[in-house]
């Protein structure tokens, strides 16, 4: 399944510090993965319009029932405002019942380091999992 590559809806000032989130979702069933995948473009469009969004990407492995997201934000509050807004809010609540596992990790980086690569996101998610 193709990835949705990094896009930059609102470029950050080069000297800014940005708040980054990486997430990993594994659905319990293939049907749950298909549903997650079909809702993904709408959520990506929402992020691209969200105030304070500096970047977003999705890695979808539907047949493996696994999805990785990566996003960069002006600050934690911008991310949380997005998460509480529609359609993300209702989509995430609906998806919760079909998740086998989910993980999130957060960090800050200088805006000049954007975009963040998948290797760094996966490393941070693995570190967070092993620390838990």
PDB file of C-alpha atoms in Angstrom:
ATOM      1  CA  UNK A   1       0.000   0.000   0.000  1.00  0.00           C
ATOM      2  CA  UNK A   2       1.483   3.374  -0.870  1.00  0.00           C
ATOM      3  CA  UNK A   3       2.523   5.807   1.795  1.00  0.00           C
ATOM      4  CA  UNK A   4       1.155   9.317   1.994  1.00  0.00           C
ATOM      5  CA  UNK A   5       4.424  11.268   1.839  1.00  0.00           C
ATOM      6  CA  UNK A   6       5.366  14.151   4.092  1.00  0.00           C
ATOM      7  CA  UNK A   7       3.605  17.377   3.286  1.00  0.00           C
ATOM      8  CA  UNK A   8       4.087  20.779   4.879  1.00  0.00           C
ATOM      9  CA  UNK A   9       0.810  22.676   5.235  1.00  0.00           C
ATOM     10  CA  UNK A  10       2.215  25.626   7.217  1.00  0.00           C
ATOM     11  CA  UNK A  11       5.999  25.971   7.152  1.00  0.00           C
ATOM     12  CA  UNK A  12       7.531  26.722  10.530  1.00  0.00           C
ATOM     13  CA  UNK A  13       9.982  29.545  11.009  1.00  0.00           C
ATOM     14  CA  UNK A  14      13.472  28.076  10.471  1.00  0.00           C
ATOM     15  CA  UNK A  15      14.563  28.924  14.018  1.00  0.00           C
ATOM     16  CA  UNK A  16      11.365  27.561  15.647  1.00  0.00           C
ATOM     17  CA  UNK A  17      11.174  24.505  17.861  1.00  0.00           C
ATOM     18  CA  UNK A  18       8.371  22.140  16.730  1.00  0.00           C
ATOM     19  CA  UNK A  19       6.419  19.455  18.577  1.00  0.00           C
ATOM     20  CA  UNK A  20       6.522  16.072  16.829  1.00  0.00           C
ATOM     21  CA  UNK A  21       4.247  13.084  17.286  1.00  0.00           C
ATOM     22  CA  UNK A  22       4.745   9.585  15.913  1.00  0.00           C
ATOM     23  CA  UNK A  23       2.113   6.913  16.338  1.00  0.00           C
ATOM     24  CA  UNK A  24       1.746   3.246  15.527  1.00  0.00           C
ATOM     25  CA  UNK A  25      -1.620   1.521  15.228  1.00  0.00           C
ATOM     26  CA  UNK A  26      -2.287  -2.164  14.737  1.00  0.00           C
ATOM     27  CA  UNK A  27      -5.868  -3.215  14.117  1.00  0.00           C
ATOM     28  CA  UNK A  28      -7.234  -6.507  15.397  1.00  0.00           C
ATOM     29  CA  UNK A  29      -8.775  -7.439  12.053  1.00  0.00           C
ATOM     30  CA  UNK A  30      -8.230  -6.810   8.374  1.00  0.00           C
ATOM     31  CA  UNK A  31     -11.685  -5.219   8.186  1.00  0.00           C
ATOM     32  CA  UNK A  32     -10.580  -2.756  10.880  1.00  0.00           C
ATOM     33  CA  UNK A  33      -7.451  -1.990   8.861  1.00  0.00           C
ATOM     34  CA  UNK A  34      -9.473  -1.309   5.713  1.00  0.00           C
ATOM     35  CA  UNK A  35     -11.776   1.021   7.649  1.00  0.00           C
ATOM     36  CA  UNK A  36      -8.779   2.821   9.182  1.00  0.00           C
ATOM     37  CA  UNK A  37      -7.194   3.179   5.758  1.00  0.00           C
ATOM     38  CA  UNK A  38     -10.369   4.514   4.142  1.00  0.00           C
ATOM     39  CA  UNK A  39     -10.717   7.205   6.828  1.00  0.00           C
ATOM     40  CA  UNK A  40      -7.047   8.236   6.616  1.00  0.00           C
ATOM     41  CA  UNK A  41      -7.273  10.649   3.654  1.00  0.00           C
ATOM     42  CA  UNK A  42      -9.942  12.698   5.442  1.00  0.00           C
ATOM     43  CA  UNK A  43      -7.805  12.971   8.564  1.00  0.00           C
ATOM     44  CA  UNK A  44      -4.751  13.924   6.480  1.00  0.00           C
ATOM     45  CA  UNK A  45      -6.816  16.652   4.776  1.00  0.00           C
ATOM     46  CA  UNK A  46      -7.922  17.849   8.214  1.00  0.00           C
ATOM     47  CA  UNK A  47      -4.302  18.080   9.407  1.00  0.00           C
ATOM     48  CA  UNK A  48      -3.311  19.986   6.268  1.00  0.00           C
ATOM     49  CA  UNK A  49      -5.901  22.643   7.186  1.00  0.00           C
ATOM     50  CA  UNK A  50      -5.256  22.637  10.943  1.00  0.00           C
ATOM     51  CA  UNK A  51      -3.795  25.765  12.522  1.00  0.00           C
ATOM     52  CA  UNK A  52      -0.268  25.082  13.746  1.00  0.00           C
ATOM     53  CA  UNK A  53       0.316  21.968  11.610  1.00  0.00           C
ATOM     54  CA  UNK A  54       3.839  21.938  10.158  1.00  0.00           C
ATOM     55  CA  UNK A  55       3.901  18.483   8.602  1.00  0.00           C
ATOM     56  CA  UNK A  56       2.175  15.127   8.233  1.00  0.00           C
ATOM     57  CA  UNK A  57       2.842  11.703   6.726  1.00  0.00           C
ATOM     58  CA  UNK A  58       1.255   8.246   6.862  1.00  0.00           C
ATOM     59  CA  UNK A  59       2.752   4.805   6.347  1.00  0.00           C
ATOM     60  CA  UNK A  60      -0.043   2.305   5.689  1.00  0.00           C
ATOM     61  CA  UNK A  61       0.521  -1.449   5.717  1.00  0.00           C
ATOM     62  CA  UNK A  62      -3.105  -2.519   5.375  1.00  0.00           C
ATOM     63  CA  UNK A  63      -2.475  -6.247   4.860  1.00  0.00           C
ATOM     64  CA  UNK A  64      -0.274  -6.246   7.981  1.00  0.00           C
ATOM     65  CA  UNK A  65      -3.005  -4.202   9.754  1.00  0.00           C
ATOM     66  CA  UNK A  66      -0.360  -1.638  10.769  1.00  0.00           C
ATOM     67  CA  UNK A  67      -0.237   2.132  10.320  1.00  0.00           C
ATOM     68  CA  UNK A  68       2.358   4.721  11.305  1.00  0.00           C
ATOM     69  CA  UNK A  69       1.650   8.420  11.472  1.00  0.00           C
ATOM     70  CA  UNK A  70       4.091  11.257  11.780  1.00  0.00           C
ATOM     71  CA  UNK A  71       3.203  14.897  12.328  1.00  0.00           C
ATOM     72  CA  UNK A  72       4.848  18.142  13.399  1.00  0.00           C
ATOM     73  CA  UNK A  73       3.084  20.970  15.194  1.00  0.00           C
ATOM     74  CA  UNK A  74       3.651  24.491  16.389  1.00  0.00           C
ATOM     75  CA  UNK A  75       3.252  23.224  19.952  1.00  0.00           C
ATOM     76  CA  UNK A  76       1.458  20.611  22.036  1.00  0.00           C
ATOM     77  CA  UNK A  77      -1.687  22.718  22.230  1.00  0.00           C
ATOM     78  CA  UNK A  78      -2.003  22.830  18.422  1.00  0.00           C
ATOM     79  CA  UNK A  79      -1.809  19.026  18.301  1.00  0.00           C
ATOM     80  CA  UNK A  80      -4.409  18.643  21.053  1.00  0.00           C
ATOM     81  CA  UNK A  81      -6.779  21.148  19.406  1.00  0.00           C
ATOM     82  CA  UNK A  82      -6.572  19.083  16.222  1.00  0.00           C
ATOM     83  CA  UNK A  83      -7.125  15.803  18.105  1.00  0.00           C
ATOM     84  CA  UNK A  84     -10.291  17.170  19.742  1.00  0.00           C
ATOM     85  CA  UNK A  85     -11.748  18.480  16.466  1.00  0.00           C
ATOM     86  CA  UNK A  86     -13.868  16.696  13.868  1.00  0.00           C
ATOM     87  CA  UNK A  87     -13.524  14.402  12.022  1.00  0.00           C
ATOM     88  CA  UNK A  88     -10.490  13.189  13.997  1.00  0.00           C
ATOM     89  CA  UNK A  89     -12.311  13.058  17.318  1.00  0.00           C
ATOM     90  CA  UNK A  90     -15.172  10.801  16.202  1.00  0.00           C
ATOM     91  CA  UNK A  91     -12.947   8.729  13.882  1.00  0.00           C
ATOM     92  CA  UNK A  92     -10.470   7.945  16.668  1.00  0.00           C
ATOM     93  CA  UNK A  93     -13.279   7.007  19.061  1.00  0.00           C
ATOM     94  CA  UNK A  94     -14.846   4.729  16.460  1.00  0.00           C
ATOM     95  CA  UNK A  95     -11.481   3.109  15.647  1.00  0.00           C
ATOM     96  CA  UNK A  96     -10.609   2.427  19.292  1.00  0.00           C
ATOM     97  CA  UNK A  97     -12.779  -0.690  19.364  1.00  0.00           C
ATOM     98  CA  UNK A  98     -10.924  -2.273  16.453  1.00  0.00           C
ATOM     99  CA  UNK A  99      -7.389  -1.595  17.716  1.00  0.00           C
ATOM    100  CA  UNK A 100      -5.162  -4.411  18.868  1.00  0.00           C
ATOM    101  CA  UNK A 101      -2.380  -2.048  19.888  1.00  0.00           C
ATOM    102  CA  UNK A 102      -1.494   1.624  19.662  1.00  0.00           C
ATOM    103  CA  UNK A 103       1.546   3.614  20.708  1.00  0.00           C
ATOM    104  CA  UNK A 104       2.463   7.286  20.695  1.00  0.00           C
ATOM    105  CA  UNK A 105       5.677   9.177  21.240  1.00  0.00           C
ATOM    106  CA  UNK A 106       6.362  12.911  21.349  1.00  0.00           C
ATOM    107  CA  UNK A 107       9.480  15.070  21.134  1.00  0.00           C
ATOM    108  CA  UNK A 108      10.656  18.470  19.976  1.00  0.00           C
ATOM    109  CA  UNK A 109      13.124  19.333  17.241  1.00  0.00           C
ATOM    110  CA  UNK A 110      14.334  22.471  15.516  1.00  0.00           C
ATOM    111  CA  UNK A 111      12.126  23.187  12.485  1.00  0.00           C
ATOM    112  CA  UNK A 112      15.212  23.005  10.288  1.00  0.00           C
ATOM    113  CA  UNK A 113      15.253  19.203  10.944  1.00  0.00           C
ATOM    114  CA  UNK A 114      11.879  18.691   9.260  1.00  0.00           C
ATOM    115  CA  UNK A 115      10.794  16.462   7.713  1.00  0.00           C
ATOM    116  CA  UNK A 116      11.406  13.716  10.234  1.00  0.00           C
ATOM    117  CA  UNK A 117      12.199  10.367   8.624  1.00  0.00           C
ATOM    118  CA  UNK A 118      10.436   7.077   9.238  1.00  0.00           C
ATOM    119  CA  UNK A 119      13.592   5.503  10.684  1.00  0.00           C
ATOM    120  CA  UNK A 120      13.681   8.050  13.508  1.00  0.00           C
ATOM    121  CA  UNK A 121       9.954   7.712  14.165  1.00  0.00           C
ATOM    122  CA  UNK A 122      10.164   3.914  14.315  1.00  0.00           C
ATOM    123  CA  UNK A 123      13.240   4.046  16.558  1.00  0.00           C
ATOM    124  CA  UNK A 124      11.485   6.377  19.000  1.00  0.00           C
ATOM    125  CA  UNK A 125       8.346   4.242  19.032  1.00  0.00           C
ATOM    126  CA  UNK A 126      10.447   1.124  19.710  1.00  0.00           C
ATOM    127  CA  UNK A 127      12.332   2.889  22.527  1.00  0.00           C
ATOM    128  CA  UNK A 128       9.077   4.008  24.075  1.00  0.00           C
ATOM    129  CA  UNK A 129       7.670   0.463  23.870  1.00  0.00           C
ATOM    130  CA  UNK A 130      10.744  -1.097  25.486  1.00  0.00           C
ATOM    131  CA  UNK A 131      10.682   1.510  28.280  1.00  0.00           C
ATOM    132  CA  UNK A 132       7.045   0.684  29.112  1.00  0.00           C
TER     133      UNK A 132
END
